[in-house]
Every structure is written in C-alpha cells, then in structure tokens.
PDB file of C-alpha atoms in Angstrom:
ATOM      1  CA  MET A   1      92.192  80.633 169.172  1.00  0.00           C
ATOM      2  CA  ALA A   2      91.846  84.393 169.270  1.00  0.00           C
ATOM      3  CA  THR A   3      89.353  85.581 171.862  1.00  0.00           C
ATOM      4  CA  PRO A   4      87.108  88.638 171.600  1.00  0.00           C
ATOM      5  CA  HIS A   5      89.049  90.182 174.502  1.00  0.00           C
ATOM      6  CA  ALA A   6      92.407  89.773 172.751  1.00  0.00           C
ATOM      7  CA  CYS A   7      91.022  91.058 169.440  1.00  0.00           C
ATOM      8  CA  ALA A   8      89.435  94.065 171.173  1.00  0.00           C
ATOM      9  CA  ALA A   9      92.858  94.957 172.564  1.00  0.00           C
ATOM     10  CA  LEU A  10      94.296  94.737 169.040  1.00  0.00           C
ATOM     11  CA  VAL A  11      91.532  96.984 167.698  1.00  0.00           C
ATOM     12  CA  ASP A  12      92.423  99.515 170.390  1.00  0.00           C
ATOM     13  CA  VAL A  13      96.007  99.608 169.059  1.00  0.00           C
ATOM     14  CA  PHE A  14      95.034 100.247 165.406  1.00  0.00           C
ATOM     15  CA  PRO A  15      94.588 104.047 165.684  1.00  0.00           C
ATOM     16  CA  ASP A  16      97.983 104.371 167.371  1.00  0.00           C
ATOM     17  CA  LEU A  17      99.537 102.131 164.750  1.00  0.00           C
ATOM     18  CA  LEU A  18      98.137 104.330 161.969  1.00  0.00           C
ATOM     19  CA  ARG A  19      99.433 107.439 163.754  1.00  0.00           C
ATOM     20  CA  ALA A  20     102.874 105.843 164.108  1.00  0.00           C
ATOM     21  CA  ARG A  21     102.850 104.956 160.413  1.00  0.00           C
ATOM     22  CA  ARG A  22     101.999 108.552 159.470  1.00  0.00           C
ATOM     23  CA  THR A  23     104.743 109.815 161.782  1.00  0.00           C
ATOM     24  CA  LEU A  24     107.339 107.453 160.347  1.00  0.00           C
ATOM     25  CA  VAL A  25     106.396 107.740 156.687  1.00  0.00           C
ATOM     26  CA  GLY A  26     105.665 111.469 156.857  1.00  0.00           C
ATOM     27  CA  THR A  27     106.691 113.282 153.703  1.00  0.00           C
ATOM     28  CA  LEU A  28     108.433 110.248 152.259  1.00  0.00           C
ATOM     29  CA  SER A  29     105.249 109.227 150.543  1.00  0.00           C
ATOM     30  CA  THR A  30     104.923 110.693 147.092  1.00  0.00           C
ATOM     31  CA  PRO A  31     101.380 110.309 145.792  1.00  0.00           C
ATOM     32  CA  GLY A  32     100.995 106.725 144.785  1.00  0.00           C
ATOM     33  CA  LEU A  33     104.172 105.408 146.392  1.00  0.00           C
ATOM     34  CA  ALA A  34     102.197 102.414 147.670  1.00  0.00           C
ATOM     35  CA  ALA A  35     100.941 101.777 144.130  1.00  0.00           C
ATOM     36  CA  LEU A  36     104.500 101.985 142.837  1.00  0.00           C
ATOM     37  CA  ALA A  37     105.643  99.481 145.470  1.00  0.00           C
ATOM     38  CA  VAL A  38     102.821  97.063 144.612  1.00  0.00           C
ATOM     39  CA  VAL A  39     103.768  97.088 140.936  1.00  0.00           C
ATOM     40  CA  GLN A  40     107.429  96.571 141.894  1.00  0.00           C
ATOM     41  CA  GLN A  41     106.594  93.605 144.156  1.00  0.00           C
ATOM     42  CA  ARG A  42     103.930  91.894 142.066  1.00  0.00           C
ATOM     43  CA  GLY A  43     105.154  92.420 138.517  1.00  0.00           C
ATOM     44  CA  PRO A  44     103.258  93.919 135.599  1.00  0.00           C
ATOM     45  CA  LEU A  45      99.727  94.704 136.793  1.00  0.00           C
ATOM     46  CA  ARG A  46      96.586  96.339 135.494  1.00  0.00           C
ATOM     47  CA  ILE A  47      95.412  99.444 137.331  1.00  0.00           C
ATOM     48  CA  SER A  48      92.397  97.495 138.577  1.00  0.00           C
ATOM     49  CA  GLU A  49      94.706  94.877 140.117  1.00  0.00           C
ATOM     50  CA  VAL A  50      96.705  97.586 141.885  1.00  0.00           C
ATOM     51  CA  ALA A  51      93.477  99.112 143.237  1.00  0.00           C
ATOM     52  CA  GLU A  52      92.275  95.712 144.414  1.00  0.00           C
ATOM     53  CA  HIS A  53      95.560  94.943 146.150  1.00  0.00           C
ATOM     54  CA  LEU A  54      95.560  98.311 147.930  1.00  0.00           C
ATOM     55  CA  SER A  55      91.809  98.137 148.684  1.00  0.00           C
ATOM     56  CA  LEU A  56      91.399 101.558 147.112  1.00  0.00           C
ATOM     57  CA  ASP A  57      88.877 102.956 144.679  1.00  0.00           C
ATOM     58  CA  LEU A  58      89.858 102.565 141.032  1.00  0.00           C
ATOM     59  CA  SER A  59      89.522 106.318 140.405  1.00  0.00           C
ATOM     60  CA  THR A  60      91.962 107.083 143.244  1.00  0.00           C
ATOM     61  CA  VAL A  61      94.543 104.626 141.933  1.00  0.00           C
ATOM     62  CA  SER A  62      94.053 105.868 138.369  1.00  0.00           C
ATOM     63  CA  ARG A  63      94.975 109.405 139.489  1.00  0.00           C
ATOM     64  CA  GLN A  64      98.002 108.088 141.385  1.00  0.00           C
ATOM     65  CA  VAL A  65      99.135 106.032 138.401  1.00  0.00           C
ATOM     66  CA  ALA A  66      98.729 109.040 136.084  1.00  0.00           C
ATOM     67  CA  HIS A  67     100.914 111.070 138.459  1.00  0.00           C
ATOM     68  CA  LEU A  68     103.551 108.310 138.624  1.00  0.00           C
ATOM     69  CA  ARG A  69     103.562 107.959 134.844  1.00  0.00           C
ATOM     70  CA  ALA A  70     103.921 111.728 134.411  1.00  0.00           C
ATOM     71  CA  LYS A  71     106.952 111.643 136.734  1.00  0.00           C
ATOM     72  CA  GLY A  72     108.422 108.784 134.709  1.00  0.00           C
ATOM     73  CA  LEU A  73     108.224 106.305 137.598  1.00  0.00           C
ATOM     74  CA  LEU A  74     105.757 103.918 135.949  1.00  0.00           C
ATOM     75  CA  ALA A  75     105.396 102.786 132.348  1.00  0.00           C
ATOM     76  CA  ALA A  76     102.362 101.233 130.694  1.00  0.00           C
ATOM     77  CA  THR A  77     102.355  98.685 127.902  1.00  0.00           C
ATOM     78  CA  PRO A  78      99.416  97.035 126.146  1.00  0.00           C
ATOM     79  CA  ASP A  79      98.127  93.958 127.945  1.00  0.00           C
ATOM     80  CA  PRO A  80      98.790  90.975 125.647  1.00  0.00           C
ATOM     81  CA  ASP A  81      95.670  89.236 127.019  1.00  0.00           C
ATOM     82  CA  ASP A  82      93.342  92.220 126.583  1.00  0.00           C
ATOM     83  CA  GLY A  83      94.164  94.954 124.095  1.00  0.00           C
ATOM     84  CA  ARG A  84      91.850  97.392 125.898  1.00  0.00           C
ATOM     85  CA  SER A  85      93.949  97.215 129.083  1.00  0.00           C
ATOM     86  CA  GLN A  86      97.483  98.161 129.953  1.00  0.00           C
ATOM     87  CA  ARG A  87     100.059  96.547 132.202  1.00  0.00           C
ATOM     88  CA  LEU A  88     102.099  98.764 134.491  1.00  0.00           C
ATOM     89  CA  THR A  89     105.805  98.298 135.147  1.00  0.00           C
ATOM     90  CA  VAL A  90     108.225 100.263 137.288  1.00  0.00           C
ATOM     91  CA  THR A  91     110.835 102.262 135.394  1.00  0.00           C
ATOM     92  CA  ASP A  92     114.472 102.566 136.440  1.00  0.00           C
ATOM     93  CA  ASP A  93     113.642 105.977 137.936  1.00  0.00           C
ATOM     94  CA  GLY A  94     110.750 104.366 139.819  1.00  0.00           C
ATOM     95  CA  THR A  95     113.073 101.715 141.231  1.00  0.00           C
ATOM     96  CA  ALA A  96     115.506 104.431 142.323  1.00  0.00           C
ATOM     97  CA  GLU A  97     112.656 106.383 143.978  1.00  0.00           C
ATOM     98  CA  LEU A  98     111.525 103.284 145.870  1.00  0.00           C
ATOM     99  CA  ARG A  99     115.103 102.582 147.033  1.00  0.00           C
ATOM    100  CA  THR A 100     115.522 106.158 148.246  1.00  0.00           C
ATOM    101  CA  CYS A 101     112.223 106.124 150.141  1.00  0.00           C
ATOM    102  CA  ARG A 102     112.935 102.690 151.610  1.00  0.00           C
ATOM    103  CA  ARG A 103     116.378 103.765 152.857  1.00  0.00           C
ATOM    104  CA  ALA A 104     114.875 106.868 154.464  1.00  0.00           C
ATOM    105  CA  LEU A 105     112.072 104.844 156.075  1.00  0.00           C
ATOM    106  CA  VAL A 106     114.496 102.219 157.400  1.00  0.00           C
ATOM    107  CA  SER A 107     116.612 105.019 158.848  1.00  0.00           C
ATOM    108  CA  ARG A 108     113.562 106.516 160.584  1.00  0.00           C
ATOM    109  CA  LEU A 109     112.598 103.107 161.963  1.00  0.00           C
ATOM    110  CA  VAL A 110     116.125 102.538 163.287  1.00  0.00           C
ATOM    111  CA  ASP A 111     115.907 105.881 165.116  1.00  0.00           C
ATOM    112  CA  HIS A 112     112.353 105.260 166.307  1.00  0.00           C
ATOM    113  CA  LEU A 113     113.013 101.726 167.550  1.00  0.00           C
ATOM    114  CA  ASP A 114     116.523 102.274 168.882  1.00  0.00           C
ATOM    115  CA  ALA A 115     115.569 100.887 172.316  1.00  0.00           C
ATOM    116  CA  TRP A 116     114.047  97.709 170.853  1.00  0.00           C
ATOM    117  CA  PRO A 117     116.155  94.559 170.669  1.00  0.00           C
ATOM    118  CA  ASP A 118     116.298  92.969 167.206  1.00  0.00           C
ATOM    119  CA  ASP A 119     114.430  89.868 168.395  1.00  0.00           C
ATOM    120  CA  GLU A 120     111.424  92.040 169.318  1.00  0.00           C
ATOM    121  CA  VAL A 121     111.550  93.802 165.944  1.00  0.00           C
ATOM    122  CA  ASP A 122     111.726  90.346 164.335  1.00  0.00           C
ATOM    123  CA  ASP A 123     108.691  89.208 166.379  1.00  0.00           C
ATOM    124  CA  LEU A 124     106.729  92.312 165.372  1.00  0.00           C
ATOM    125  CA  THR A 125     107.655  91.814 161.719  1.00  0.00           C
ATOM    126  CA  ARG A 126     106.670  88.147 161.812  1.00  0.00           C
ATOM    127  CA  LEU A 127     103.346  88.814 163.551  1.00  0.00           C
ATOM    128  CA  LEU A 128     102.351  91.774 161.374  1.00  0.00           C
ATOM    129  CA  GLY A 129     103.283  89.731 158.305  1.00  0.00           C
ATOM    130  CA  ARG A 130     101.110  86.894 159.541  1.00  0.00           C
ATOM    131  CA  LEU A 131      98.221  89.299 160.156  1.00  0.00           C
ATOM    132  CA  ALA A 132      98.634  90.730 156.654  1.00  0.00           C
ATOM    133  CA  ARG A 133      98.617  87.254 155.095  1.00  0.00           C
ATOM    134  CA  THR A 134      95.582  86.005 157.038  1.00  0.00           C
ATOM    135  CA  PRO A 135      92.821  85.406 154.497  1.00  0.00           C
ATOM    136  CA  ASP A 136      89.810  87.675 154.641  1.00  0.00           C
ATOM    137  CA  ARG A 137      86.955  85.622 156.029  1.00  0.00           C
ATOM    138  CA  THR A 138      84.505  88.497 156.171  1.00  0.00           C
ATOM    139  CA  PRO A 139      81.176  87.285 154.822  1.00  0.00           C
ATOM    140  CA  PRO A 140      79.711  89.283 151.954  1.00  0.00           C
ATOM    141  CA  PRO A 141      77.351  92.049 153.052  1.00  0.00           C
ATOM    142  CA  VAL A 142      73.836  90.883 153.757  1.00  0.00           C
ATOM    143  CA  ARG A 143      71.259  92.548 151.585  1.00  0.00           C
ATOM    144  CA  PRO A 144      68.377  93.944 153.608  1.00  0.00           C
ATOM    145  CA  GLU A 145      65.041  92.298 153.199  1.00  0.00           C
ATOM    146  CA  PRO A 146      62.746  94.260 150.884  1.00  0.00           C
ATOM    147  CA  ARG A 147      60.609  96.631 152.888  1.00  0.00           C
ATOM    148  CA  GLU A 148      56.897  96.288 152.770  1.00  0.00           C
ATOM    149  CA  THR A 149      55.179  98.829 150.592  1.00  0.00           C
ATOM    150  CA  PRO A 150      52.671 101.182 152.224  1.00  0.00           C
ATOM    151  CA  GLN A 151      49.853  99.241 150.554  1.00  0.00           C
ATOM    152  CA  GLU A 152      50.912  96.069 152.373  1.00  0.00           C
ATOM    153  CA  ASN A 153      51.528  97.779 155.715  1.00  0.00           C
ATOM    154  CA  PRO A 154      49.179 100.615 156.661  1.00  0.00           C
ATOM    155  CA  LEU A 155      51.602 101.713 159.420  1.00  0.00           C
ATOM    156  CA  THR A 156      54.992 103.214 158.765  1.00  0.00           C
ATOM    157  CA  HIS A 157      57.607 105.207 160.666  1.00  0.00           C
ATOM    158  CA  HIS A 158      57.902 108.969 160.357  1.00  0.00           C
ATOM    159  CA  PRO A 159      61.326 109.664 158.799  1.00  0.00           C
ATOM    160  CA  LEU A 160      62.291 112.361 161.308  1.00  0.00           C
ATOM    161  CA  THR A 161      60.725 111.313 164.592  1.00  0.00           C
ATOM    162  CA  GLY A 162      60.524 107.564 164.139  1.00  0.00           C
ATOM    163  CA  ASP A 163      56.921 107.642 165.410  1.00  0.00           C
ATOM    164  CA  THR A 164      54.548 105.062 163.992  1.00  0.00           C
ATOM    165  CA  VAL A 165      52.071 106.795 161.720  1.00  0.00           C
ATOM    166  CA  GLU A 166      49.434 105.671 159.226  1.00  0.00           C
ATOM    167  CA  ALA A 167      50.892 105.363 155.764  1.00  0.00           C
ATOM    168  CA  ARG A 168      49.490 107.602 153.093  1.00  0.00           C
ATOM    169  CA  ALA A 169      48.460 106.033 149.830  1.00  0.00           C
TER     170      ALA A 169
END
C-alpha cells in the first residue's frame, strides 16, 4: 500500500519529470502532436473524445485539430452515429509525421539514458505505464454549502480585511 511519505516523494519528482519531458521532446512537438498520437492509437475519435483523453479544454484541442487538418495530418469524416459530429482519422502524412517524431524522440532518449541498463529502462516503462493506467479515484469536487444571506446572519466578514462586521441590509 502506498504511504503518504512515498507519494510525497513521487510528487517531489513530478516537476523534474516535466522538465525532462520538455528537454527531451523540445521542438519535436508540432502543435497537437499529442492529439495526433491519440487519434492514431485509439482509432477514429470525436474532438471531444480527444480532449477528454488528453485532459485538455475542448477549445484548445479544436484549435490543434484545425491546425493538424490544415497541414493534412488529420482527416474528418461524418460520424455515422451522429450526423452533427465528425470522426477524426490520421492521414498517411500524419502517420509519417508521427513516425519521424517518434524516431527522433527515441534517439534523444537513447542519448539521454545511455548510462542506464535496459532492465532499468524496462522497470521505468512498466511503472510509468502502471501509473498511467491506474484508475482515477479522485472524488468529485464538493460543492460548498450555501452561505447564509445577510438577513439570516447579521454578522459578516469584510472582504478585504476579514474582520467581522455587521451586515448591511
């Protein structure tokens, strides 16, 4: 069972992991490359499904998809289940772009991890994959209790100082 101490140590590594990712990926990432990869891996998807998978705002993914379509890397076809929606697929050029970026990223990783034995890289891959596949058990956000109106509570807090003051009707 994961302890708070062990998880705190993992949290402390996250910023460095993000920095390492930025260093390794660098300029390889065309806008929306992650969206392109998701469509490649998961098959024809709606834009909303891509956004959900990437945990990004729909408007952000829509801009990325528009860019990828303009470059000829993604194609859209009408969704047979919902005529108002479209399903995205990766074009041949999109597949070639993903292959090129993947080869470059693998090459950077080989250089970056040249002192690591393969069994440690395998362990890291297995553990990060397990972390990525762990279901989200975060409870939904708790809605705050409705605040009392000034009529119900003659005392309130001043918005700037926090001092308790008599509420004005």
